[in-house]
PDB file of C-alpha atoms in Angstrom:
ATOM      1  CA  MET A   1      -0.021  -0.008  -0.050  1.00  0.00           C
ATOM      2  CA  PHE A   2       1.049   3.479  -0.842  1.00  0.00           C
ATOM      3  CA  SER A   3       4.085   2.417  -3.131  1.00  0.00           C
ATOM      4  CA  PHE A   4       3.765   5.666  -5.131  1.00  0.00           C
ATOM      5  CA  VAL A   5       4.122   3.944  -8.433  1.00  0.00           C
ATOM      6  CA  GLY A   6       5.467   6.434 -10.995  1.00  0.00           C
ATOM      7  CA  ALA A   7       6.909   8.918  -8.559  1.00  0.00           C
ATOM      8  CA  PRO A   8      10.329  10.316  -9.555  1.00  0.00           C
ATOM      9  CA  VAL A   9      11.627  10.663  -5.893  1.00  0.00           C
ATOM     10  CA  PRO A  10      11.431   8.575  -2.660  1.00  0.00           C
ATOM     11  CA  VAL A  11       8.528   9.238  -0.377  1.00  0.00           C
ATOM     12  CA  ARG A  12       9.148   9.622   3.400  1.00  0.00           C
ATOM     13  CA  ASP A  13       8.137   6.679   5.639  1.00  0.00           C
ATOM     14  CA  ASP A  14       6.065   8.849   7.927  1.00  0.00           C
ATOM     15  CA  LEU A  15       3.990   9.863   5.109  1.00  0.00           C
ATOM     16  CA  ARG A  16       3.400   6.283   3.952  1.00  0.00           C
ATOM     17  CA  PHE A  17       2.513   5.352   7.570  1.00  0.00           C
ATOM     18  CA  ILE A  18       0.025   8.095   8.144  1.00  0.00           C
ATOM     19  CA  TYR A  19      -1.677   7.736   4.661  1.00  0.00           C
ATOM     20  CA  THR A  20      -2.092   4.009   5.394  1.00  0.00           C
ATOM     21  CA  ALA A  21      -3.663   4.919   8.796  1.00  0.00           C
ATOM     22  CA  THR A  22      -5.948   7.470   7.136  1.00  0.00           C
ATOM     23  CA  TRP A  23      -6.967   4.874   4.649  1.00  0.00           C
ATOM     24  CA  SER A  24      -8.056   2.570   7.501  1.00  0.00           C
ATOM     25  CA  HIS A  25      -9.902   5.491   9.073  1.00  0.00           C
ATOM     26  CA  PHE A  26     -11.901   6.065   5.905  1.00  0.00           C
ATOM     27  CA  ALA A  27     -13.076   2.387   5.963  1.00  0.00           C
ATOM     28  CA  ARG A  28     -14.504   2.705   9.490  1.00  0.00           C
ATOM     29  CA  PRO A  29     -17.965   4.020  10.350  1.00  0.00           C
ATOM     30  CA  GLY A  30     -17.788   7.767  11.125  1.00  0.00           C
ATOM     31  CA  ALA A  31     -20.033   9.780  13.496  1.00  0.00           C
ATOM     32  CA  THR A  32     -22.911  10.097  10.952  1.00  0.00           C
ATOM     33  CA  LEU A  33     -21.970   7.829   7.939  1.00  0.00           C
ATOM     34  CA  THR A  34     -21.290   4.140   7.646  1.00  0.00           C
ATOM     35  CA  GLY A  35     -18.044   2.930   6.263  1.00  0.00           C
ATOM     36  CA  GLU A  36     -19.765   2.038   3.068  1.00  0.00           C
ATOM     37  CA  GLN A  37     -21.279   5.477   2.634  1.00  0.00           C
ATOM     38  CA  ARG A  38     -17.866   7.104   3.336  1.00  0.00           C
ATOM     39  CA  LEU A  39     -16.077   5.125   0.699  1.00  0.00           C
ATOM     40  CA  ARG A  40     -18.708   5.320  -1.800  1.00  0.00           C
ATOM     41  CA  LEU A  41     -18.677   9.110  -1.418  1.00  0.00           C
ATOM     42  CA  LEU A  42     -14.900   9.257  -1.864  1.00  0.00           C
ATOM     43  CA  ALA A  43     -15.137   7.063  -4.915  1.00  0.00           C
ATOM     44  CA  ALA A  44     -17.758   9.417  -6.244  1.00  0.00           C
ATOM     45  CA  VAL A  45     -15.672  12.585  -5.727  1.00  0.00           C
ATOM     46  CA  ARG A  46     -12.879  10.904  -7.521  1.00  0.00           C
ATOM     47  CA  ASN A  47     -15.156  10.081 -10.498  1.00  0.00           C
ATOM     48  CA  GLY A  48     -16.723  13.573 -10.457  1.00  0.00           C
ATOM     49  CA  THR A  49     -20.180  12.014  -9.667  1.00  0.00           C
ATOM     50  CA  ALA A  50     -20.679  13.100  -6.016  1.00  0.00           C
ATOM     51  CA  GLU A  51     -23.613  15.377  -6.647  1.00  0.00           C
ATOM     52  CA  SER A  52     -25.500  12.932  -8.904  1.00  0.00           C
ATOM     53  CA  ASP A  53     -24.644   9.925  -6.632  1.00  0.00           C
ATOM     54  CA  ALA A  54     -25.563  11.642  -3.394  1.00  0.00           C
ATOM     55  CA  PRO A  55     -29.227  10.516  -3.165  1.00  0.00           C
ATOM     56  CA  SER A  56     -28.195   6.830  -3.523  1.00  0.00           C
ATOM     57  CA  LEU A  57     -25.809   7.324  -0.676  1.00  0.00           C
ATOM     58  CA  GLY A  58     -28.511   8.844   1.557  1.00  0.00           C
ATOM     59  CA  LEU A  59     -27.160  12.348   1.205  1.00  0.00           C
ATOM     60  CA  SER A  60     -28.714  15.595  -0.133  1.00  0.00           C
ATOM     61  CA  VAL A  61     -27.675  16.832  -3.567  1.00  0.00           C
ATOM     62  CA  GLU A  62     -26.273  19.951  -1.739  1.00  0.00           C
ATOM     63  CA  ALA A  63     -23.974  17.796   0.317  1.00  0.00           C
ATOM     64  CA  GLY A  64     -22.795  15.965  -2.751  1.00  0.00           C
ATOM     65  CA  GLN A  65     -22.174  19.196  -4.540  1.00  0.00           C
ATOM     66  CA  LEU A  66     -20.101  20.433  -1.513  1.00  0.00           C
ATOM     67  CA  ALA A  67     -18.102  17.227  -1.650  1.00  0.00           C
ATOM     68  CA  GLY A  68     -17.480  17.287  -5.282  1.00  0.00           C
ATOM     69  CA  LEU A  69     -16.388  20.986  -5.314  1.00  0.00           C
ATOM     70  CA  LEU A  70     -14.211  20.653  -2.280  1.00  0.00           C
ATOM     71  CA  TYR A  71     -12.186  17.918  -4.130  1.00  0.00           C
ATOM     72  CA  ARG A  72     -12.062  19.256  -7.626  1.00  0.00           C
ATOM     73  CA  ASP A  73     -12.447  23.008  -7.322  1.00  0.00           C
ATOM     74  CA  PRO A  74     -11.965  24.216  -3.734  1.00  0.00           C
ATOM     75  CA  ILE A  75     -11.759  27.877  -4.910  1.00  0.00           C
ATOM     76  CA  SER A  76     -15.468  27.713  -5.583  1.00  0.00           C
ATOM     77  CA  VAL A  77     -16.552  26.486  -2.037  1.00  0.00           C
ATOM     78  CA  ASN A  78     -17.879  29.517  -0.048  1.00  0.00           C
ATOM     79  CA  GLY A  79     -20.212  30.113   2.917  1.00  0.00           C
ATOM     80  CA  SER A  80     -23.200  29.719   0.675  1.00  0.00           C
ATOM     81  CA  THR A  81     -22.139  26.359  -0.484  1.00  0.00           C
ATOM     82  CA  VAL A  82     -21.576  25.096   3.018  1.00  0.00           C
ATOM     83  CA  ARG A  83     -24.758  26.641   4.321  1.00  0.00           C
ATOM     84  CA  ALA A  84     -26.879  25.034   1.488  1.00  0.00           C
ATOM     85  CA  ALA A  85     -25.414  21.554   2.676  1.00  0.00           C
ATOM     86  CA  ILE A  86     -26.067  22.275   6.356  1.00  0.00           C
ATOM     87  CA  ASP A  87     -29.665  23.426   5.658  1.00  0.00           C
ATOM     88  CA  THR A  88     -30.423  20.098   4.017  1.00  0.00           C
ATOM     89  CA  GLU A  89     -28.554  17.987   6.455  1.00  0.00           C
ATOM     90  CA  ASP A  90     -26.901  19.113   9.723  1.00  0.00           C
ATOM     91  CA  ASP A  91     -23.650  20.345  11.099  1.00  0.00           C
ATOM     92  CA  PRO A  92     -22.117  16.992  12.056  1.00  0.00           C
ATOM     93  CA  LEU A  93     -22.903  15.276   8.688  1.00  0.00           C
ATOM     94  CA  VAL A  94     -21.482  18.204   6.702  1.00  0.00           C
ATOM     95  CA  VAL A  95     -18.300  18.309   8.892  1.00  0.00           C
ATOM     96  CA  GLU A  96     -17.763  14.632   8.342  1.00  0.00           C
ATOM     97  CA  VAL A  97     -18.136  15.109   4.506  1.00  0.00           C
ATOM     98  CA  ILE A  98     -15.714  18.050   4.617  1.00  0.00           C
ATOM     99  CA  ALA A  99     -13.260  16.196   6.650  1.00  0.00           C
ATOM    100  CA  ILE A 100     -12.852  12.962   4.686  1.00  0.00           C
ATOM    101  CA  VAL A 101     -13.047  14.680   1.314  1.00  0.00           C
ATOM    102  CA  SER A 102     -10.459  17.286   2.221  1.00  0.00           C
ATOM    103  CA  MET A 103      -8.169  14.471   3.744  1.00  0.00           C
ATOM    104  CA  LEU A 104      -8.624  12.419   0.456  1.00  0.00           C
ATOM    105  CA  ALA A 105      -7.873  15.536  -1.633  1.00  0.00           C
ATOM    106  CA  SER A 106      -4.629  16.185   0.199  1.00  0.00           C
ATOM    107  CA  ILE A 107      -3.427  12.643  -0.119  1.00  0.00           C
ATOM    108  CA  ASP A 108      -4.465  12.372  -3.830  1.00  0.00           C
ATOM    109  CA  GLY A 109      -2.973  15.848  -4.480  1.00  0.00           C
ATOM    110  CA  THR A 110       0.357  14.604  -3.239  1.00  0.00           C
ATOM    111  CA  HIS A 111       0.217  11.701  -5.663  1.00  0.00           C
ATOM    112  CA  ARG A 112      -0.782  13.901  -8.557  1.00  0.00           C
ATOM    113  CA  ALA A 113       1.998  16.256  -7.706  1.00  0.00           C
ATOM    114  CA  LEU A 114       4.506  13.422  -7.883  1.00  0.00           C
ATOM    115  CA  GLY A 115       3.063  11.876 -11.129  1.00  0.00           C
ATOM    116  CA  ALA A 116       2.080   8.747  -9.131  1.00  0.00           C
ATOM    117  CA  GLU A 117      -0.911   6.493  -9.452  1.00  0.00           C
ATOM    118  CA  LEU A 118      -3.747   7.145  -7.037  1.00  0.00           C
ATOM    119  CA  GLU A 119      -4.009   4.565  -4.326  1.00  0.00           C
ATOM    120  CA  PRO A 120      -7.020   2.329  -4.626  1.00  0.00           C
ATOM    121  CA  LEU A 121      -9.638   3.004  -1.838  1.00  0.00           C
ATOM    122  CA  PRO A 122     -10.010   0.302   0.815  1.00  0.00           C
ATOM    123  CA  GLU A 123     -12.931  -2.003   1.455  1.00  0.00           C
ATOM    124  CA  PRO A 124     -15.471  -0.665   4.057  1.00  0.00           C
ATOM    125  CA  GLU A 125     -15.790  -2.048   7.557  1.00  0.00           C
ATOM    126  CA  VAL A 126     -19.182  -3.150   8.782  1.00  0.00           C
ATOM    127  CA  GLY A 127     -20.928  -1.173  11.525  1.00  0.00           C
ATOM    128  CA  GLU A 128     -23.373   1.695  12.318  1.00  0.00           C
ATOM    129  CA  PRO A 129     -22.322   5.365  12.720  1.00  0.00           C
ATOM    130  CA  THR A 130     -20.810   6.047  16.075  1.00  0.00           C
ATOM    131  CA  GLY A 131     -22.660   9.248  16.943  1.00  0.00           C
ATOM    132  CA  HIS A 132     -19.611  10.666  18.569  1.00  0.00           C
ATOM    133  CA  ILE A 133     -20.192  14.447  18.306  1.00  0.00           C
ATOM    134  CA  ALA A 134     -18.744  17.094  20.569  1.00  0.00           C
ATOM    135  CA  SER A 135     -20.887  19.674  22.159  1.00  0.00           C
ATOM    136  CA  GLY A 136     -20.443  23.470  22.883  1.00  0.00           C
ATOM    137  CA  LEU A 137     -18.700  24.327  19.655  1.00  0.00           C
ATOM    138  CA  LYS A 138     -19.932  27.125  17.423  1.00  0.00           C
ATOM    139  CA  PRO A 139     -19.064  28.856  14.119  1.00  0.00           C
ATOM    140  CA  ARG A 140     -16.413  31.670  14.546  1.00  0.00           C
ATOM    141  CA  ARG A 141     -14.817  33.018  11.416  1.00  0.00           C
ATOM    142  CA  THR A 142     -15.714  29.783   9.838  1.00  0.00           C
ATOM    143  CA  HIS A 143     -18.618  27.968   8.111  1.00  0.00           C
ATOM    144  CA  ILE A 144     -18.752  25.124  10.587  1.00  0.00           C
ATOM    145  CA  PRO A 145     -18.772  24.874  14.377  1.00  0.00           C
ATOM    146  CA  VAL A 146     -15.233  24.825  15.796  1.00  0.00           C
ATOM    147  CA  PRO A 147     -13.316  25.262  19.040  1.00  0.00           C
ATOM    148  CA  PRO A 148     -11.001  28.148  19.683  1.00  0.00           C
ATOM    149  CA  GLY A 149      -7.721  27.696  17.842  1.00  0.00           C
ATOM    150  CA  ALA A 150      -5.951  27.459  14.655  1.00  0.00           C
ATOM    151  CA  ILE A 151      -6.828  25.557  11.317  1.00  0.00           C
ATOM    152  CA  ASN A 152      -5.708  22.147  12.699  1.00  0.00           C
ATOM    153  CA  VAL A 153      -8.883  22.083  15.030  1.00  0.00           C
ATOM    154  CA  MET A 154     -11.281  22.561  12.208  1.00  0.00           C
ATOM    155  CA  PHE A 155     -12.897  19.181  12.454  1.00  0.00           C
ATOM    156  CA  ASP A 156     -13.071  18.762  16.236  1.00  0.00           C
ATOM    157  CA  LEU A 157     -16.928  18.751  16.206  1.00  0.00           C
ATOM    158  CA  LEU A 158     -16.267  15.046  15.332  1.00  0.00           C
ATOM    159  CA  PRO A 159     -13.472  13.984  17.634  1.00  0.00           C
ATOM    160  CA  MET A 160     -12.297  11.065  15.596  1.00  0.00           C
ATOM    161  CA  GLU A 161     -12.134  13.190  12.372  1.00  0.00           C
ATOM    162  CA  GLY A 162     -10.273  15.835  14.282  1.00  0.00           C
ATOM    163  CA  ALA A 163      -7.777  13.399  15.776  1.00  0.00           C
ATOM    164  CA  VAL A 164      -7.064  11.797  12.346  1.00  0.00           C
ATOM    165  CA  PHE A 165      -6.617  15.239  10.767  1.00  0.00           C
ATOM    166  CA  GLN A 166      -4.142  16.258  13.429  1.00  0.00           C
ATOM    167  CA  THR A 167      -2.010  13.131  12.762  1.00  0.00           C
ATOM    168  CA  LEU A 168      -2.163  13.884   9.034  1.00  0.00           C
ATOM    169  CA  PHE A 169      -1.567  17.569   9.546  1.00  0.00           C
ATOM    170  CA  GLY A 170       1.992  17.207  11.014  1.00  0.00           C
ATOM    171  CA  PRO A 171       3.642  14.979   8.436  1.00  0.00           C
ATOM    172  CA  GLN A 172       2.231  16.983   5.511  1.00  0.00           C
ATOM    173  CA  TYR A 173       3.126  20.363   7.074  1.00  0.00           C
ATOM    174  CA  MET A 174       4.361  20.843  10.627  1.00  0.00           C
ATOM    175  CA  THR A 175       3.227  19.899  13.994  1.00  0.00           C
ATOM    176  CA  GLY A 176       2.269  22.517  16.550  1.00  0.00           C
ATOM    177  CA  TRP A 177       5.704  22.431  18.313  1.00  0.00           C
ATOM    178  CA  GLU A 178       7.409  22.358  15.036  1.00  0.00           C
ATOM    179  CA  MET A 179       5.798  25.523  13.986  1.00  0.00           C
ATOM    180  CA  ALA A 180       7.238  27.231  17.006  1.00  0.00           C
ATOM    181  CA  LEU A 181      10.769  26.669  15.674  1.00  0.00           C
ATOM    182  CA  ASP A 182      11.926  29.269  13.233  1.00  0.00           C
ATOM    183  CA  THR A 183      14.866  27.088  12.136  1.00  0.00           C
ATOM    184  CA  PHE A 184      12.828  23.810  11.730  1.00  0.00           C
ATOM    185  CA  ALA A 185      13.843  21.747   8.731  1.00  0.00           C
ATOM    186  CA  ARG A 186      13.079  18.182   7.538  1.00  0.00           C
ATOM    187  CA  SER A 187      15.995  16.136   6.700  1.00  0.00           C
ATOM    188  CA  PRO A 188      15.803  15.167   3.922  1.00  0.00           C
ATOM    189  CA  GLY A 189      13.311  17.676   2.931  1.00  0.00           C
ATOM    190  CA  LEU A 190      12.377  21.404   3.066  1.00  0.00           C
ATOM    191  CA  ASN A 191      13.408  23.986   5.606  1.00  0.00           C
ATOM    192  CA  ARG A 192      10.790  26.276   7.393  1.00  0.00           C
ATOM    193  CA  ALA A 193      11.040  29.043   4.830  1.00  0.00           C
ATOM    194  CA  GLN A 194      10.490  26.699   1.886  1.00  0.00           C
ATOM    195  CA  MET A 195       7.592  25.023   3.602  1.00  0.00           C
ATOM    196  CA  GLU A 196       5.891  28.332   4.234  1.00  0.00           C
ATOM    197  CA  LEU A 197       6.436  29.413   0.647  1.00  0.00           C
ATOM    198  CA  VAL A 198       4.728  26.292  -0.572  1.00  0.00           C
ATOM    199  CA  SER A 199       1.865  26.660   1.925  1.00  0.00           C
ATOM    200  CA  SER A 200       1.336  30.302   1.195  1.00  0.00           C
ATOM    201  CA  ARG A 201       1.352  29.747  -2.589  1.00  0.00           C
ATOM    202  CA  THR A 202      -1.182  26.894  -2.275  1.00  0.00           C
ATOM    203  CA  SER A 203      -3.409  28.981   0.073  1.00  0.00           C
ATOM    204  CA  LEU A 204      -3.286  31.797  -2.422  1.00  0.00           C
ATOM    205  CA  HIS A 205      -4.160  29.580  -5.392  1.00  0.00           C
ATOM    206  CA  ASN A 206      -7.093  28.077  -3.495  1.00  0.00           C
ATOM    207  CA  GLU A 207      -8.298  31.393  -2.213  1.00  0.00           C
ATOM    208  CA  CYS A 208      -8.247  30.201   1.291  1.00  0.00           C
ATOM    209  CA  PHE A 209     -10.311  32.597   3.459  1.00  0.00           C
ATOM    210  CA  TYR A 210      -8.104  31.966   6.482  1.00  0.00           C
TER     211      TYR A 210
END
């Protein structure tokens, strides 16, 4: 798994490890969706059919539209797009959709940037949604309920999605303590200034409202 066939350079072991763990997470039931629903949705966003396939997954067309746009055209996602999905579903389901689709997009984006083949999605695990949802969160300068903090707590309404995103966030960017180090550098890899240049350019390109 995660052999990065076609990549011109080696891929770090920590990325392989966390991507494999994220794949296992996708296969498990989430707070509001079964493992089968999660993986069928992820397959649909890859195929560009999330909006049309949404009703067969038990989701609203608006939720499917949000998922598809987030994967293929994140610039077009705005408050109205998210609100339309929430109005037809609810906050927890929409956060779950945003979480798993954005994590898939980041992993698939890494493969595409390297010219590597996309990793096949796993088989779903059996089970009902867990219903694990945090309380007391609210929208801030965001479209979804969040706790106080930076971008890496965006999915904490659903504790398991938030935890997996935290583990994925560090290897793909920097952990919280690494961000506190002006001289942080990966070996082999980029130094802090180079990472921030790539991050800023990506945020600008995607018109990130943060």
